Amino acid sequence: MKRSLGAKTLAMPSPVWVIGTYDAAGTPNLMTVAWGGICCSKPPAVSISLREATYTYACVVGRRAFTVNVPSVSHAAAADLVGVVSGREGDKFAAAGLTAVPSELVDAPYVEEFPLNLECRLVDSLKLGLHTLFVGEIVDVKADEEVLGRDGYPTVDGVRPFTFVVAEQSYYALGDRIGPAFAAKRKSAAS
Amino acid sequence: MKRSLGAKTLAMPSPVWVIGTYDAAGTPNLMTVAWGGICCSKPPAVSISLREATYTYACVVGRRAFTVNVPSVSHAAAADLVGVVSGREGDKFAAAGLTAVPSELVDAPYVEEFPLNLECRLVDSLKLGLHTLFVGEIVDVKADEEVLGRDGYPTVDGVRPFTFVVAEQSYYALGDRIGPAFAAKRKSAAS
């Protein structure tokens, strides 16, 4: 039996990504977002949504760049912290014990301690309501060597990413691997 | 030590959502997407990205509506199947053994068997390249009563959602709960 829950953002899961930017003075800033996702394969692009009231909003608009930094489970407290305090209140890198590395490709810093970093150039935006959606073209991905698998790609065991579940207002780790994607295609091709 | 991996869609994790639509003839159609995310809180909205070549693209444009259906781990094979075959090749609801329920609110069907369903009205779109991003305002959420917690919201234990990890081309279940989000705020307020 289905129950109607009303018009709410109750999809699951959402990512936990920490956005790196510079403010007008060039000070590195951080903010955690859960409203976002990959949005295009060619060119590779990611979207994040920000409220206009956030400090990061002005940074993204001003510098036309941001980084998407994927924290490990071990960074959950740091990611949570930079999601609830504002960059107006002080240096969030310092507060969270994180290190800002200047990107050589876009006008934004990435997080040294987080295992996976996407360097993005702002290419589009869409005002939706409380949030504005920003599209960043991914110009490079940086990853810690120790999180890479044999194929040179980051692994779940290495990165240990986690998710935000809005319905429970909680963070969850990834768990068991279910299996390969597109298995139906392989099966179909084999038959 | 960071290694450069190039311009790739290597964020993690991505959701696994199955999009329900009607085609021009009114036949229910399904397609699995991983490029998407919640994109606005007020009005509540979700974005999904589709290639113009897909059957679902024309359905979304034609009907200006879609549903986002969140499969459980037990539906992984069905979700995988409807992600690799085209609606042009036949009835994907039938092929996957799923039931189309007509939404009474938007011009799209939702999946009876999946525990969580978002009914969306197309409100905006943005052509990005290979993919076009579609924004759907969430007009209602339906959920199976048995996946709801005491507070009336869907739980991870009930829904058992899973994720797509592009770097491994694999599906992963959610695992352990790390803790509550916004704990830093509570801590700060208490001190």
Short mmCIF file of C-alpha atoms in Angstrom, two decimals, chain A residues 1-17 34-47 49-50 68 70 73 76-77 80-85 110-118 123-133 135 138-146 148 151-157 159-186 188, chain B residues 1-17 34-47 49-50 68 70 73 76-77 80-85 110-118 123-133 135 138-146 148 151-157 159-186 188:
data_model
loop_
_atom_site.label_atom_id
_atom_site.label_comp_id
_atom_site.label_asym_id
_atom_site.label_seq_id
_atom_site.Cartn_x
_atom_site.Cartn_y
_atom_site.Cartn_z
CA MET A 1 0.00 0.00 0.00
CA LYS A 2 1.42 3.37 -1.04
CA ARG A 3 1.16 6.36 1.22
CA SER A 4 1.35 9.97 0.00
CA LEU A 5 4.10 11.90 1.80
CA GLY A 6 3.66 15.28 0.13
CA ALA A 7 6.02 17.38 -1.99
CA LYS A 8 9.38 16.71 -0.32
CA THR A 9 12.99 16.05 -1.35
CA LEU A 10 12.77 12.43 -0.22
CA ALA A 11 14.92 10.72 -2.87
CA MET A 12 17.86 8.62 -1.68
CA PRO A 13 20.75 8.51 -1.53
CA SER A 14 22.40 11.92 -1.95
CA PRO A 15 26.16 12.45 -2.17
CA VAL A 16 28.27 14.21 0.45
CA TRP A 17 30.59 16.50 -1.44
CA ALA A 34 24.18 17.04 -0.81
CA TRP A 35 22.18 18.57 -3.65
CA GLY A 36 24.27 17.60 -6.66
CA GLY A 37 25.23 14.92 -9.14
CA ILE A 38 27.06 14.16 -12.34
CA CYS A 39 25.02 15.79 -15.11
CA CYS A 40 26.82 15.25 -18.43
CA SER A 41 29.28 12.73 -19.87
CA LYS A 42 30.58 14.86 -22.77
CA PRO A 43 31.84 17.32 -21.73
CA PRO A 44 32.12 15.72 -18.30
CA ALA A 45 30.15 17.91 -15.92
CA VAL A 46 28.76 17.97 -12.41
CA SER A 47 25.96 20.03 -10.92
CA SER A 49 22.89 23.49 -5.95
CA LEU A 50 23.51 26.37 -3.56
CA VAL A 68 34.16 18.93 -5.71
CA VAL A 70 34.87 13.57 -2.01
CA VAL A 73 34.17 8.03 6.06
CA ALA A 76 32.75 12.66 8.19
CA ALA A 77 33.16 15.00 11.17
CA ASP A 80 29.74 17.80 8.72
CA LEU A 81 31.47 20.79 10.32
CA VAL A 82 32.03 22.72 7.09
CA GLY A 83 28.39 22.08 6.18
CA VAL A 84 26.97 23.85 9.22
CA VAL A 85 29.18 26.90 9.76
CA TYR A 110 40.98 21.49 -3.52
CA VAL A 111 41.24 19.52 -0.29
CA GLU A 112 44.58 17.75 0.12
CA GLU A 113 43.30 15.26 2.71
CA PHE A 114 40.25 14.07 0.72
CA PRO A 115 41.04 11.20 -1.65
CA LEU A 116 39.15 12.40 -4.74
CA ASN A 117 39.00 15.94 -6.13
CA LEU A 118 37.22 17.29 -9.22
CA VAL A 123 29.78 26.82 -17.40
CA ASP A 124 26.10 27.35 -16.63
CA SER A 125 23.60 28.09 -13.89
CA LEU A 126 19.87 27.88 -13.38
CA LYS A 127 17.95 29.71 -10.65
CA LEU A 128 15.33 27.27 -9.43
CA GLY A 129 13.93 28.80 -6.24
CA LEU A 130 15.66 28.67 -2.88
CA HIS A 131 18.56 26.95 -4.66
CA THR A 132 20.45 27.82 -7.82
CA LEU A 133 21.93 24.93 -9.78
CA VAL A 135 27.03 23.32 -13.71
CA ILE A 138 35.18 18.80 -14.93
CA VAL A 139 38.57 19.80 -16.34
CA ASP A 140 40.59 17.32 -14.30
CA VAL A 141 40.23 14.77 -11.52
CA LYS A 142 42.93 14.32 -8.89
CA ALA A 143 43.10 11.25 -6.68
CA ASP A 144 45.41 9.91 -4.01
CA GLU A 145 47.58 7.19 -5.53
CA GLU A 146 46.73 4.79 -2.71
CA LEU A 148 43.54 3.75 -7.17
CA ASP A 151 43.09 -0.08 -13.72
CA GLY A 152 44.12 3.36 -12.46
CA TYR A 153 40.61 4.29 -11.35
CA PRO A 154 39.60 5.13 -7.78
CA THR A 155 37.98 2.26 -5.89
CA VAL A 156 35.23 2.26 -3.28
CA ASP A 157 37.51 0.38 -0.88
CA VAL A 159 37.93 6.24 -1.31
CA ARG A 160 35.34 4.95 1.20
CA PRO A 161 32.78 7.58 0.21
CA PHE A 162 29.58 8.10 2.12
CA THR A 163 26.10 9.40 1.45
CA PHE A 164 23.51 11.68 2.99
CA VAL A 165 20.00 10.34 3.46
CA VAL A 166 17.69 13.31 3.81
CA ALA A 167 14.75 11.25 5.13
CA GLU A 168 16.86 10.22 8.15
CA GLN A 169 19.09 13.33 8.27
CA SER A 170 21.97 10.88 8.54
CA TYR A 171 25.18 9.82 6.85
CA TYR A 172 25.61 6.26 5.61
CA ALA A 173 28.74 4.50 4.36
CA LEU A 174 28.65 2.45 1.20
CA GLY A 175 28.29 -1.23 1.94
CA ASP A 176 28.44 -4.44 -0.05
CA ARG A 177 29.11 -4.52 -3.77
CA ILE A 178 25.96 -5.88 -5.42
CA GLY A 179 27.53 -6.57 -8.80
CA PRO A 180 28.61 -5.07 -12.10
CA ALA A 181 26.42 -2.52 -13.85
CA PHE A 182 25.15 -3.23 -17.36
CA ALA A 183 25.21 -6.98 -16.68
CA ALA A 184 21.94 -7.27 -18.59
CA LYS A 185 23.75 -6.02 -21.70
CA ARG A 186 26.51 -8.57 -21.40
CA SER A 188 21.97 -10.15 -23.83
CA MET B 1 50.57 11.95 -3.56
CA LYS B 2 47.86 13.10 -5.97
CA ARG B 3 47.65 11.70 -9.46
CA SER B 4 45.88 13.46 -12.37
CA LEU B 5 43.23 11.22 -13.93
CA GLY B 6 42.00 13.57 -16.65
CA ALA B 7 38.58 15.11 -17.32
CA LYS B 8 36.25 12.29 -16.31
CA THR B 9 32.95 11.84 -14.43
CA LEU B 10 34.71 10.16 -11.50
CA ALA B 11 32.68 11.49 -8.58
CA MET B 12 31.08 8.99 -6.22
CA PRO B 13 28.56 7.83 -5.41
CA SER B 14 25.77 8.29 -7.96
CA PRO B 15 22.16 7.29 -7.37
CA VAL B 16 20.36 4.50 -9.21
CA TRP B 17 16.95 5.88 -10.11
CA ALA B 34 22.70 7.64 -12.53
CA TRP B 35 23.20 11.24 -13.60
CA GLY B 36 20.85 13.07 -11.26
CA GLY B 37 20.26 14.50 -7.82
CA ILE B 38 18.03 16.65 -5.68
CA CYS B 39 18.56 20.21 -6.90
CA CYS B 40 16.26 22.51 -4.92
CA SER B 41 14.52 22.49 -1.52
CA LYS B 42 11.82 25.11 -2.25
CA PRO B 43 10.12 24.21 -4.49
CA PRO B 44 11.34 20.64 -3.98
CA ALA B 45 12.99 19.58 -7.24
CA VAL B 46 15.15 16.86 -8.69
CA SER B 47 17.36 16.87 -11.77
CA SER B 49 20.23 14.07 -17.25
CA LEU B 50 19.32 12.23 -20.43
CA VAL B 68 11.76 9.03 -10.13
CA VAL B 70 13.97 4.34 -6.13
CA VAL B 73 18.69 -3.89 -3.63
CA ALA B 76 18.93 -4.45 -8.89
CA ALA B 77 18.53 -6.87 -11.81
CA ASP B 80 19.98 -2.89 -14.57
CA LEU B 81 17.81 -4.36 -17.32
CA VAL B 82 15.77 -1.22 -17.98
CA GLY B 83 19.02 0.75 -18.09
CA VAL B 84 20.49 -1.18 -21.01
CA VAL B 85 17.59 -1.83 -23.38
CA TYR B 110 5.33 5.15 -11.30
CA VAL B 111 6.63 1.71 -10.39
CA GLU B 112 4.37 -0.17 -8.00
CA GLU B 113 7.08 -2.58 -6.83
CA PHE B 114 9.71 0.07 -5.96
CA PRO B 115 9.36 1.39 -2.41
CA LEU B 116 9.81 5.12 -3.09
CA ASN B 117 8.35 7.15 -5.97
CA LEU B 118 8.65 10.85 -6.77
CA VAL B 123 9.83 22.83 -15.04
CA ASP B 124 13.16 23.49 -16.74
CA SER B 125 15.89 22.00 -18.90
CA LEU B 126 19.43 22.80 -19.87
CA LYS B 127 21.26 21.33 -22.86
CA LEU B 128 24.80 20.64 -21.68
CA GLY B 129 26.36 18.50 -24.41
CA LEU B 130 25.74 14.79 -24.83
CA HIS B 131 23.26 15.08 -21.96
CA THR B 132 20.42 17.48 -21.30
CA LEU B 133 19.58 18.20 -17.68
CA VAL B 135 14.50 19.71 -13.68
CA ILE B 138 8.42 17.11 -6.99
CA VAL B 139 4.65 17.40 -6.59
CA ASP B 140 4.25 14.34 -4.37
CA VAL B 141 6.20 11.42 -2.97
CA LYS B 142 4.64 7.98 -2.61
CA ALA B 143 6.15 5.30 -0.41
CA ASP B 144 5.25 1.78 0.64
CA GLU B 145 3.84 1.90 4.16
CA GLU B 146 6.19 -0.86 5.29
CA LEU B 148 8.22 4.13 6.72
CA ASP B 151 8.21 9.54 12.06
CA GLY B 152 6.43 8.69 8.82
CA TYR B 153 9.54 9.09 6.70
CA PRO B 154 11.13 6.33 4.60
CA THR B 155 14.08 4.60 6.24
CA VAL B 156 17.26 3.18 4.71
CA ASP B 157 16.49 -0.19 6.33
CA VAL B 159 13.96 1.20 1.21
CA ARG B 160 17.39 -0.46 0.96
CA PRO B 161 18.54 1.87 -1.86
CA PHE B 162 21.75 1.32 -3.75
CA THR B 163 24.24 3.40 -5.67
CA PHE B 164 26.19 3.34 -8.92
CA VAL B 165 29.93 3.86 -8.76
CA VAL B 166 31.07 4.92 -12.21
CA ALA B 167 34.78 4.32 -11.48
CA GLU B 168 34.04 0.63 -10.88
CA GLN B 169 30.98 0.36 -13.16
CA SER B 170 29.34 -1.37 -10.24
CA TYR B 171 26.37 -1.16 -7.90
CA TYR B 172 26.88 -0.87 -4.16
CA ALA B 173 24.33 -1.15 -1.35
CA LEU B 174 24.30 1.38 1.45
CA GLY B 175 26.11 0.11 4.52
CA ASP B 176 26.54 1.24 8.09
CA ARG B 177 24.99 4.41 9.44
CA ILE B 178 27.86 6.76 10.35
CA GLY B 179 25.77 9.16 12.39
CA PRO B 180 23.40 12.11 12.29
CA ALA B 181 24.01 14.97 9.88
CA PHE B 182 24.46 18.50 11.23
CA ALA B 183 25.88 17.12 14.48
CA ALA B 184 28.42 19.95 14.46
CA LYS B 185 25.54 22.43 14.70
CA ARG B 186 24.01 20.70 17.69
CA SER B 188 28.01 24.21 18.64
#
